[in-house]
Each structure stands twice: as structure tokens, then as C-alpha cells.
Amino acid sequence: MISDRPIDLGAVRLVAGVDVSVKNEESQAAIVVVTYPGFLPVETVLARCPTPFPYIPGLLSFREGPVLEEAFDKLKAEPDVFLFDGMGIAHPRRIGIASHMGLWLDRPTIGCGKTLLCGRYGPLPDEKGSAAPLVDKGETIGVALRTRTAKNPMFISPGHLADIPTAAELVLNCSPKYRLPEPIRLAHNAAGQFGQ
DNA sequence: GCGACAG
DNA sequence: ATCTTGTCGC
């Protein structure tokens, strides 16, 4: 990563959730900005374009990056941090989509993966809030984080301008009820409903 | 060569 | 990610 530093959690006021859905050769991106805490939506933007690249593990930015950039251009709000559905530095080359887009945005970003791309982690208690370091080739690249008791963990890693502990704490704080962090859930819903 | 593999 | 009904469990 380019920068590894704590997020000032006490100063966070707005959090953005980012997601992309693919339908019939078309990709639609959604960004939902919510208050923190509270998770009340203050802005939602959508963008679509022909899906430009196939899905290849490790190269997600080539597939989802272009339509996301279109969406970023439409955004008026200035979120303190962006949450992505995908990896940050928990990537074979340490530059997952959250890291890549963070450089583009020059803002703090966090990768929130639902399944593992690389790395391993040890025993993880069932209780919400439990975390285990995610290690790859001797490097700690993130954490497996239980955002809901007895559910599969999320895999959290810094994207840009963030460190592992504060990234994990923010994501946990953004997951009051469901496994998926609230901003990402909202973005997922917004992106999933194409308005043809 | 074999296995693994975000969304 | 997407294709898809009902169903088990809190």
C-alpha cells in the first residue's frame, strides 16, 4: 500500500459503500453515501457501461474500475472513507480494487471481501467482533472479521490511507445488524436493481 | 505440473 | 457476479 496509517474514527462523518452488478454485458455501479453513525443515506449515484473485461481473479479492477470511475465523477459528497466489495491489500500483488480506487480517489478506502482471495487465518471464535490476522507469505495483510455471530467472516484489508486495526473497527461499527456492512448493503441493493 | 482463485 | 423455489431456523 502507499500509506499505512490509522483512520481518525472520531472524525468520520460520512461513509460511502461501493458496489457493481453485472447484467447482460452491462455493468452498473452504485455508490451510497451514509451518515456515520446512523447510516442514513445522503447521496446515491449510479453509472453504467458495457462490461469491459472478463472476470479474472486478481484483475477485478480492470472489470469494475472503469464504471466506478464514472460513478465517482458524479459524486458530490465528500465521504471520509469508502468501503468496497473486494480486497484492499489482501491481494497477491497487494493492490486489490480498494487500493487501486483509493489511489484514484486519493481518499481513505477499505476492502471488504466476502470470500478469500489469498492468505490464511487461524481459529476464529463464533462471536461477532472476533478477528484473526490474515497472513500471506509471512505478511499480515488484513483480518478475518466476524461481523455477525456464527456467520462466515468478512475479510477486511486497508485499501489506501488506512491501517488494519482501524479499518476493522470501522467496518465492525458499520455492521449493526447484518454480515455485510450497511453502506455496502445499500450500494448492493442500489446496483442490483437495473432501471432499464 | 498442481491447486487456488475478490466479483 | 449470475442462474433460481422452497425451505429451515432464529
PDB file of C-alpha atoms (C1' of nucleotides) in Angstrom:
ATOM      1  CA  MET A   1       0.000   0.000   0.000  1.00  0.00           C
ATOM      2  CA  ILE A   2       1.136   3.578  -0.475  1.00  0.00           C
ATOM      3  CA  SER A   3       0.180   4.701   3.002  1.00  0.00           C
ATOM      4  CA  ASP A   4      -0.479   2.769   6.195  1.00  0.00           C
ATOM      5  CA  ARG A   5      -1.959   4.880   8.938  1.00  0.00           C
ATOM      6  CA  PRO A   6      -4.865   4.870  11.348  1.00  0.00           C
ATOM      7  CA  ILE A   7      -8.206   6.341  10.338  1.00  0.00           C
ATOM      8  CA  ASP A   8      -9.381   9.018  12.763  1.00  0.00           C
ATOM      9  CA  LEU A   9     -12.585   7.214  13.665  1.00  0.00           C
ATOM     10  CA  GLY A  10     -13.793  10.079  15.840  1.00  0.00           C
ATOM     11  CA  ALA A  11     -13.697  12.401  12.838  1.00  0.00           C
ATOM     12  CA  VAL A  12     -15.663  10.179  10.444  1.00  0.00           C
ATOM     13  CA  ARG A  13     -18.992  11.724   9.469  1.00  0.00           C
ATOM     14  CA  LEU A  14     -19.753  10.212   6.060  1.00  0.00           C
ATOM     15  CA  VAL A  15     -19.052   6.693   4.771  1.00  0.00           C
ATOM     16  CA  ALA A  16     -19.553   5.519   1.183  1.00  0.00           C
ATOM     17  CA  GLY A  17     -20.477   1.981   0.150  1.00  0.00           C
ATOM     18  CA  VAL A  18     -19.416   0.934  -3.351  1.00  0.00           C
ATOM     19  CA  ASP A  19     -20.654  -1.996  -5.437  1.00  0.00           C
ATOM     20  CA  VAL A  20     -21.036  -3.170  -9.038  1.00  0.00           C
ATOM     21  CA  SER A  21     -23.583  -5.528 -10.590  1.00  0.00           C
ATOM     22  CA  VAL A  22     -23.279  -7.150 -13.995  1.00  0.00           C
ATOM     23  CA  LYS A  23     -26.227  -7.911 -16.285  1.00  0.00           C
ATOM     24  CA  ASN A  24     -26.222  -8.905 -19.924  1.00  0.00           C
ATOM     25  CA  GLU A  25     -22.870  -7.467 -20.938  1.00  0.00           C
ATOM     26  CA  GLU A  26     -23.619  -4.333 -18.931  1.00  0.00           C
ATOM     27  CA  SER A  27     -22.152  -3.218 -15.643  1.00  0.00           C
ATOM     28  CA  GLN A  28     -23.828  -0.885 -13.197  1.00  0.00           C
ATOM     29  CA  ALA A  29     -22.004   0.806 -10.356  1.00  0.00           C
ATOM     30  CA  ALA A  30     -23.629   2.242  -7.254  1.00  0.00           C
ATOM     31  CA  ILE A  31     -22.195   4.467  -4.571  1.00  0.00           C
ATOM     32  CA  VAL A  32     -24.289   5.175  -1.496  1.00  0.00           C
ATOM     33  CA  VAL A  33     -23.051   7.753   0.992  1.00  0.00           C
ATOM     34  CA  VAL A  34     -24.440   7.427   4.509  1.00  0.00           C
ATOM     35  CA  THR A  35     -24.050   9.271   7.782  1.00  0.00           C
ATOM     36  CA  TYR A  36     -21.797   7.762  10.433  1.00  0.00           C
ATOM     37  CA  PRO A  37     -23.065   6.701  12.754  1.00  0.00           C
ATOM     38  CA  GLY A  38     -26.725   6.325  11.826  1.00  0.00           C
ATOM     39  CA  PHE A  39     -26.306   5.073   8.260  1.00  0.00           C
ATOM     40  CA  LEU A  40     -28.891   7.453   6.818  1.00  0.00           C
ATOM     41  CA  PRO A  41     -28.383   7.809   3.040  1.00  0.00           C
ATOM     42  CA  VAL A  42     -27.392  11.311   1.966  1.00  0.00           C
ATOM     43  CA  GLU A  43     -26.479  10.628  -1.670  1.00  0.00           C
ATOM     44  CA  THR A  44     -26.741   7.803  -4.188  1.00  0.00           C
ATOM     45  CA  VAL A  45     -25.192   7.784  -7.647  1.00  0.00           C
ATOM     46  CA  LEU A  46     -25.373   5.199 -10.428  1.00  0.00           C
ATOM     47  CA  ALA A  47     -23.330   4.696 -13.574  1.00  0.00           C
ATOM     48  CA  ARG A  48     -23.393   2.058 -16.289  1.00  0.00           C
ATOM     49  CA  CYS A  49     -21.330   0.986 -19.239  1.00  0.00           C
ATOM     50  CA  PRO A  50     -20.636  -2.116 -21.315  1.00  0.00           C
ATOM     51  CA  THR A  51     -18.678  -4.626 -19.228  1.00  0.00           C
ATOM     52  CA  PRO A  52     -15.126  -4.020 -20.500  1.00  0.00           C
ATOM     53  CA  PHE A  53     -13.164  -7.019 -19.218  1.00  0.00           C
ATOM     54  CA  PRO A  54     -13.786 -10.607 -18.129  1.00  0.00           C
ATOM     55  CA  TYR A  55     -13.650 -11.699 -14.532  1.00  0.00           C
ATOM     56  CA  ILE A  56     -10.158 -12.892 -13.746  1.00  0.00           C
ATOM     57  CA  PRO A  57      -9.143 -13.371 -10.101  1.00  0.00           C
ATOM     58  CA  GLY A  58      -6.562 -10.713  -9.289  1.00  0.00           C
ATOM     59  CA  LEU A  59      -7.653  -8.392 -12.096  1.00  0.00           C
ATOM     60  CA  LEU A  60     -11.017  -7.189 -10.779  1.00  0.00           C
ATOM     61  CA  SER A  61     -10.046  -3.525 -11.213  1.00  0.00           C
ATOM     62  CA  PHE A  62      -9.956  -3.955 -14.981  1.00  0.00           C
ATOM     63  CA  ARG A  63     -13.550  -5.182 -14.913  1.00  0.00           C
ATOM     64  CA  GLU A  64     -15.120  -2.891 -12.304  1.00  0.00           C
ATOM     65  CA  GLY A  65     -12.745   0.080 -12.264  1.00  0.00           C
ATOM     66  CA  PRO A  66     -13.973   1.926 -15.374  1.00  0.00           C
ATOM     67  CA  VAL A  67     -17.657   2.075 -14.399  1.00  0.00           C
ATOM     68  CA  LEU A  68     -16.684   3.010 -10.848  1.00  0.00           C
ATOM     69  CA  GLU A  69     -14.700   5.974 -12.112  1.00  0.00           C
ATOM     70  CA  GLU A  70     -17.794   7.178 -13.950  1.00  0.00           C
ATOM     71  CA  ALA A  71     -19.753   6.945 -10.733  1.00  0.00           C
ATOM     72  CA  PHE A  72     -17.071   8.745  -8.733  1.00  0.00           C
ATOM     73  CA  ASP A  73     -17.245  11.652 -11.171  1.00  0.00           C
ATOM     74  CA  LYS A  74     -20.931  12.084 -10.390  1.00  0.00           C
ATOM     75  CA  LEU A  75     -20.490  12.092  -6.636  1.00  0.00           C
ATOM     76  CA  LYS A  76     -20.908  15.465  -4.929  1.00  0.00           C
ATOM     77  CA  ALA A  77     -20.496  14.414  -1.298  1.00  0.00           C
ATOM     78  CA  GLU A  78     -17.040  14.016   0.183  1.00  0.00           C
ATOM     79  CA  PRO A  79     -17.064  10.762   2.175  1.00  0.00           C
ATOM     80  CA  ASP A  80     -14.399  10.383   4.849  1.00  0.00           C
ATOM     81  CA  VAL A  81     -13.907   6.762   3.819  1.00  0.00           C
ATOM     82  CA  PHE A  82     -15.029   4.390   1.034  1.00  0.00           C
ATOM     83  CA  LEU A  83     -15.961   0.723   1.613  1.00  0.00           C
ATOM     84  CA  PHE A  84     -15.510  -1.654  -1.338  1.00  0.00           C
ATOM     85  CA  ASP A  85     -16.814  -5.133  -2.055  1.00  0.00           C
ATOM     86  CA  GLY A  86     -13.474  -6.750  -2.759  1.00  0.00           C
ATOM     87  CA  MET A  87      -9.943  -6.674  -1.443  1.00  0.00           C
ATOM     88  CA  GLY A  88      -7.558  -3.907  -0.478  1.00  0.00           C
ATOM     89  CA  ILE A  89      -4.001  -5.107   0.095  1.00  0.00           C
ATOM     90  CA  ALA A  90      -5.218  -8.657   0.755  1.00  0.00           C
ATOM     91  CA  HIS A  91      -4.330  -9.377  -2.865  1.00  0.00           C
ATOM     92  CA  PRO A  92      -1.498 -11.438  -4.419  1.00  0.00           C
ATOM     93  CA  ARG A  93       0.143  -8.201  -5.601  1.00  0.00           C
ATOM     94  CA  ARG A  94      -1.117  -6.166  -2.628  1.00  0.00           C
ATOM     95  CA  ILE A  95      -3.276  -3.954  -4.827  1.00  0.00           C
ATOM     96  CA  GLY A  96      -6.876  -5.057  -4.839  1.00  0.00           C
ATOM     97  CA  ILE A  97      -9.689  -2.879  -6.133  1.00  0.00           C
ATOM     98  CA  ALA A  98      -9.997  -0.879  -2.898  1.00  0.00           C
ATOM     99  CA  SER A  99      -6.304   0.029  -3.059  1.00  0.00           C
ATOM    100  CA  HIS A 100      -6.485   0.835  -6.755  1.00  0.00           C
ATOM    101  CA  MET A 101      -9.570   3.046  -6.438  1.00  0.00           C
ATOM    102  CA  GLY A 102      -8.103   4.666  -3.329  1.00  0.00           C
ATOM    103  CA  LEU A 103      -5.185   5.921  -5.366  1.00  0.00           C
ATOM    104  CA  TRP A 104      -7.615   7.251  -7.959  1.00  0.00           C
ATOM    105  CA  LEU A 105      -9.713   8.979  -5.280  1.00  0.00           C
ATOM    106  CA  ASP A 106      -6.826   9.994  -3.030  1.00  0.00           C
ATOM    107  CA  ARG A 107      -9.126   9.204  -0.110  1.00  0.00           C
ATOM    108  CA  PRO A 108      -9.143   6.507   2.598  1.00  0.00           C
ATOM    109  CA  THR A 109     -10.547   3.209   1.303  1.00  0.00           C
ATOM    110  CA  ILE A 110     -11.158  -0.230   2.835  1.00  0.00           C
ATOM    111  CA  GLY A 111     -11.542  -3.604   1.120  1.00  0.00           C
ATOM    112  CA  CYS A 112     -14.393  -5.814   2.390  1.00  0.00           C
ATOM    113  CA  GLY A 113     -14.316  -9.257   0.797  1.00  0.00           C
ATOM    114  CA  LYS A 114     -16.930 -11.937   1.355  1.00  0.00           C
ATOM    115  CA  THR A 115     -14.570 -14.761   0.397  1.00  0.00           C
ATOM    116  CA  LEU A 116     -10.819 -15.195   0.481  1.00  0.00           C
ATOM    117  CA  LEU A 117      -8.542 -14.386  -2.444  1.00  0.00           C
ATOM    118  CA  CYS A 118      -5.235 -15.177  -0.771  1.00  0.00           C
ATOM    119  CA  GLY A 119      -3.754 -15.650   2.677  1.00  0.00           C
ATOM    120  CA  ARG A 120      -4.705 -17.797   5.648  1.00  0.00           C
ATOM    121  CA  TYR A 121      -6.057 -17.240   9.107  1.00  0.00           C
ATOM    122  CA  GLY A 122      -6.231 -19.197  12.356  1.00  0.00           C
ATOM    123  CA  PRO A 123      -9.098 -20.193  14.642  1.00  0.00           C
ATOM    124  CA  LEU A 124     -11.868 -17.604  14.852  1.00  0.00           C
ATOM    125  CA  PRO A 125     -14.447 -17.572  17.672  1.00  0.00           C
ATOM    126  CA  ASP A 126     -18.106 -17.565  16.622  1.00  0.00           C
ATOM    127  CA  GLU A 127     -18.955 -14.338  18.358  1.00  0.00           C
ATOM    128  CA  LYS A 128     -19.471 -11.099  16.464  1.00  0.00           C
ATOM    129  CA  GLY A 129     -16.397  -8.918  16.761  1.00  0.00           C
ATOM    130  CA  SER A 130     -13.928 -11.787  16.720  1.00  0.00           C
ATOM    131  CA  ALA A 131     -10.950 -11.224  14.452  1.00  0.00           C
ATOM    132  CA  ALA A 132      -7.946 -13.229  13.292  1.00  0.00           C
ATOM    133  CA  PRO A 133      -4.962 -11.883  11.363  1.00  0.00           C
ATOM    134  CA  LEU A 134      -4.915 -12.702   7.663  1.00  0.00           C
ATOM    135  CA  VAL A 135      -1.383 -13.724   6.702  1.00  0.00           C
ATOM    136  CA  ASP A 136       0.103 -14.342   3.262  1.00  0.00           C
ATOM    137  CA  LYS A 137       3.737 -15.263   2.640  1.00  0.00           C
ATOM    138  CA  GLY A 138       4.697 -14.087   6.112  1.00  0.00           C
ATOM    139  CA  GLU A 139       2.937 -10.750   5.717  1.00  0.00           C
ATOM    140  CA  THR A 140      -0.108  -9.659   7.706  1.00  0.00           C
ATOM    141  CA  ILE A 141      -2.408  -8.252   5.049  1.00  0.00           C
ATOM    142  CA  GLY A 142      -5.725  -7.868   6.852  1.00  0.00           C
ATOM    143  CA  VAL A 143      -8.130  -9.622   9.195  1.00  0.00           C
ATOM    144  CA  ALA A 144     -10.877 -12.188   9.068  1.00  0.00           C
ATOM    145  CA  LEU A 145     -13.637 -10.368  10.929  1.00  0.00           C
ATOM    146  CA  ARG A 146     -16.851 -11.809  12.273  1.00  0.00           C
ATOM    147  CA  THR A 147     -19.459  -9.109  11.638  1.00  0.00           C
ATOM    148  CA  ARG A 148     -22.290 -11.447  12.694  1.00  0.00           C
ATOM    149  CA  THR A 149     -22.247 -14.213  15.256  1.00  0.00           C
ATOM    150  CA  ALA A 150     -21.987 -17.707  13.735  1.00  0.00           C
ATOM    151  CA  LYS A 151     -21.791 -16.338  10.185  1.00  0.00           C
ATOM    152  CA  ASN A 152     -18.842 -16.541   7.801  1.00  0.00           C
ATOM    153  CA  PRO A 153     -16.336 -13.781   8.455  1.00  0.00           C
ATOM    154  CA  MET A 154     -15.655 -10.819   6.198  1.00  0.00           C
ATOM    155  CA  PHE A 155     -12.085 -10.257   5.017  1.00  0.00           C
ATOM    156  CA  ILE A 156     -11.019  -6.722   5.745  1.00  0.00           C
ATOM    157  CA  SER A 157      -7.898  -5.031   4.467  1.00  0.00           C
ATOM    158  CA  PRO A 158      -6.696  -1.465   4.051  1.00  0.00           C
ATOM    159  CA  GLY A 159      -7.102  -0.078   0.602  1.00  0.00           C
ATOM    160  CA  HIS A 160      -5.421   3.305   0.863  1.00  0.00           C
ATOM    161  CA  LEU A 161      -4.716   5.758   3.699  1.00  0.00           C
ATOM    162  CA  ALA A 162      -5.806   3.236   6.301  1.00  0.00           C
ATOM    163  CA  ASP A 163      -4.322   0.631   8.634  1.00  0.00           C
ATOM    164  CA  ILE A 164      -5.611  -2.803   9.563  1.00  0.00           C
ATOM    165  CA  PRO A 165      -6.874  -2.155  13.125  1.00  0.00           C
ATOM    166  CA  THR A 166      -8.881   0.973  12.350  1.00  0.00           C
ATOM    167  CA  ALA A 167     -10.195  -0.470   9.090  1.00  0.00           C
ATOM    168  CA  ALA A 168     -11.537  -3.460  11.008  1.00  0.00           C
ATOM    169  CA  GLU A 169     -13.010  -1.298  13.754  1.00  0.00           C
ATOM    170  CA  LEU A 170     -14.798   0.957  11.292  1.00  0.00           C
ATOM    171  CA  VAL A 171     -16.248  -1.981   9.375  1.00  0.00           C
ATOM    172  CA  LEU A 172     -17.466  -3.578  12.593  1.00  0.00           C
ATOM    173  CA  ASN A 173     -19.050  -0.276  13.601  1.00  0.00           C
ATOM    174  CA  CYS A 174     -20.762  -0.189  10.201  1.00  0.00           C
ATOM    175  CA  SER A 175     -22.301  -3.645  10.685  1.00  0.00           C
ATOM    176  CA  PRO A 176     -25.012  -3.235  13.343  1.00  0.00           C
ATOM    177  CA  LYS A 177     -27.303  -5.969  12.085  1.00  0.00           C
ATOM    178  CA  TYR A 178     -26.137  -7.854   9.009  1.00  0.00           C
ATOM    179  CA  ARG A 179     -22.932  -9.548   7.875  1.00  0.00           C
ATOM    180  CA  LEU A 180     -22.447  -7.019   5.106  1.00  0.00           C
ATOM    181  CA  PRO A 181     -21.504  -3.520   6.293  1.00  0.00           C
ATOM    182  CA  GLU A 182     -24.531  -1.237   5.965  1.00  0.00           C
ATOM    183  CA  PRO A 183     -23.069   1.113   3.315  1.00  0.00           C
ATOM    184  CA  ILE A 184     -22.165  -1.847   1.100  1.00  0.00           C
ATOM    185  CA  ARG A 185     -25.566  -3.479   1.605  1.00  0.00           C
ATOM    186  CA  LEU A 186     -27.256  -0.303   0.436  1.00  0.00           C
ATOM    187  CA  ALA A 187     -24.929   0.025  -2.554  1.00  0.00           C
ATOM    188  CA  HIS A 188     -25.523  -3.630  -3.393  1.00  0.00           C
ATOM    189  CA  ASN A 189     -29.283  -3.061  -3.441  1.00  0.00           C
ATOM    190  CA  ALA A 190     -28.975   0.107  -5.494  1.00  0.00           C
ATOM    191  CA  ALA A 191     -26.690  -1.534  -8.046  1.00  0.00           C
ATOM    192  CA  GLY A 192     -28.735  -4.703  -8.282  1.00  0.00           C
ATOM    193  CA  GLN A 193     -31.914  -3.056  -9.494  1.00  0.00           C
ATOM    194  CA  PHE A 194     -31.326  -2.050 -13.080  1.00  0.00           C
ATOM    195  CA  GLY A 195     -33.766   0.629 -14.240  1.00  0.00           C
ATOM    196  CA  GLN A 196     -33.626  -0.267 -17.970  1.00  0.00           C
TER     197      GLN A 196
ATOM    198  C1'  DG B   1       2.816 -29.883 -13.184  1.00  0.00           C
ATOM    199  C1'  DC B   2      -0.958 -28.980  -9.436  1.00  0.00           C
ATOM    200  C1'  DG B   3      -4.035 -26.336  -6.791  1.00  0.00           C
ATOM    201  C1'  DA B   4      -6.230 -21.792  -5.765  1.00  0.00           C
ATOM    202  C1'  DC B   5      -8.891 -18.295  -7.409  1.00  0.00           C
ATOM    203  C1'  DA B   6     -12.197 -10.945  -4.766  1.00  0.00           C
ATOM    204  C1'  DG B   7     -16.640 -10.221  -8.034  1.00  0.00           C
TER     205       DG B   7
ATOM    206  C1'  DA C   1     -21.152 -11.852 -10.200  1.00  0.00           C
ATOM    207  C1'  DT C   2     -25.474 -14.538 -12.029  1.00  0.00           C
ATOM    208  C1'  DC C   3     -28.912 -18.513 -12.733  1.00  0.00           C
ATOM    209  C1'  DT C   4     -33.252 -19.563  -9.144  1.00  0.00           C
ATOM    210  C1'  DT C   5     -38.130 -22.115  -5.164  1.00  0.00           C
ATOM    211  C1'  DG C   6     -38.805 -23.508  -1.480  1.00  0.00           C
ATOM    212  C1'  DT C   7     -37.378 -24.095   2.999  1.00  0.00           C
ATOM    213  C1'  DC C   8     -35.038 -24.425   7.623  1.00  0.00           C
ATOM    214  C1'  DG C   9     -34.114 -21.587  11.660  1.00  0.00           C
ATOM    215  C1'  DC C  10     -33.942 -17.563  14.948  1.00  0.00           C
TER     216       DC C  10
END
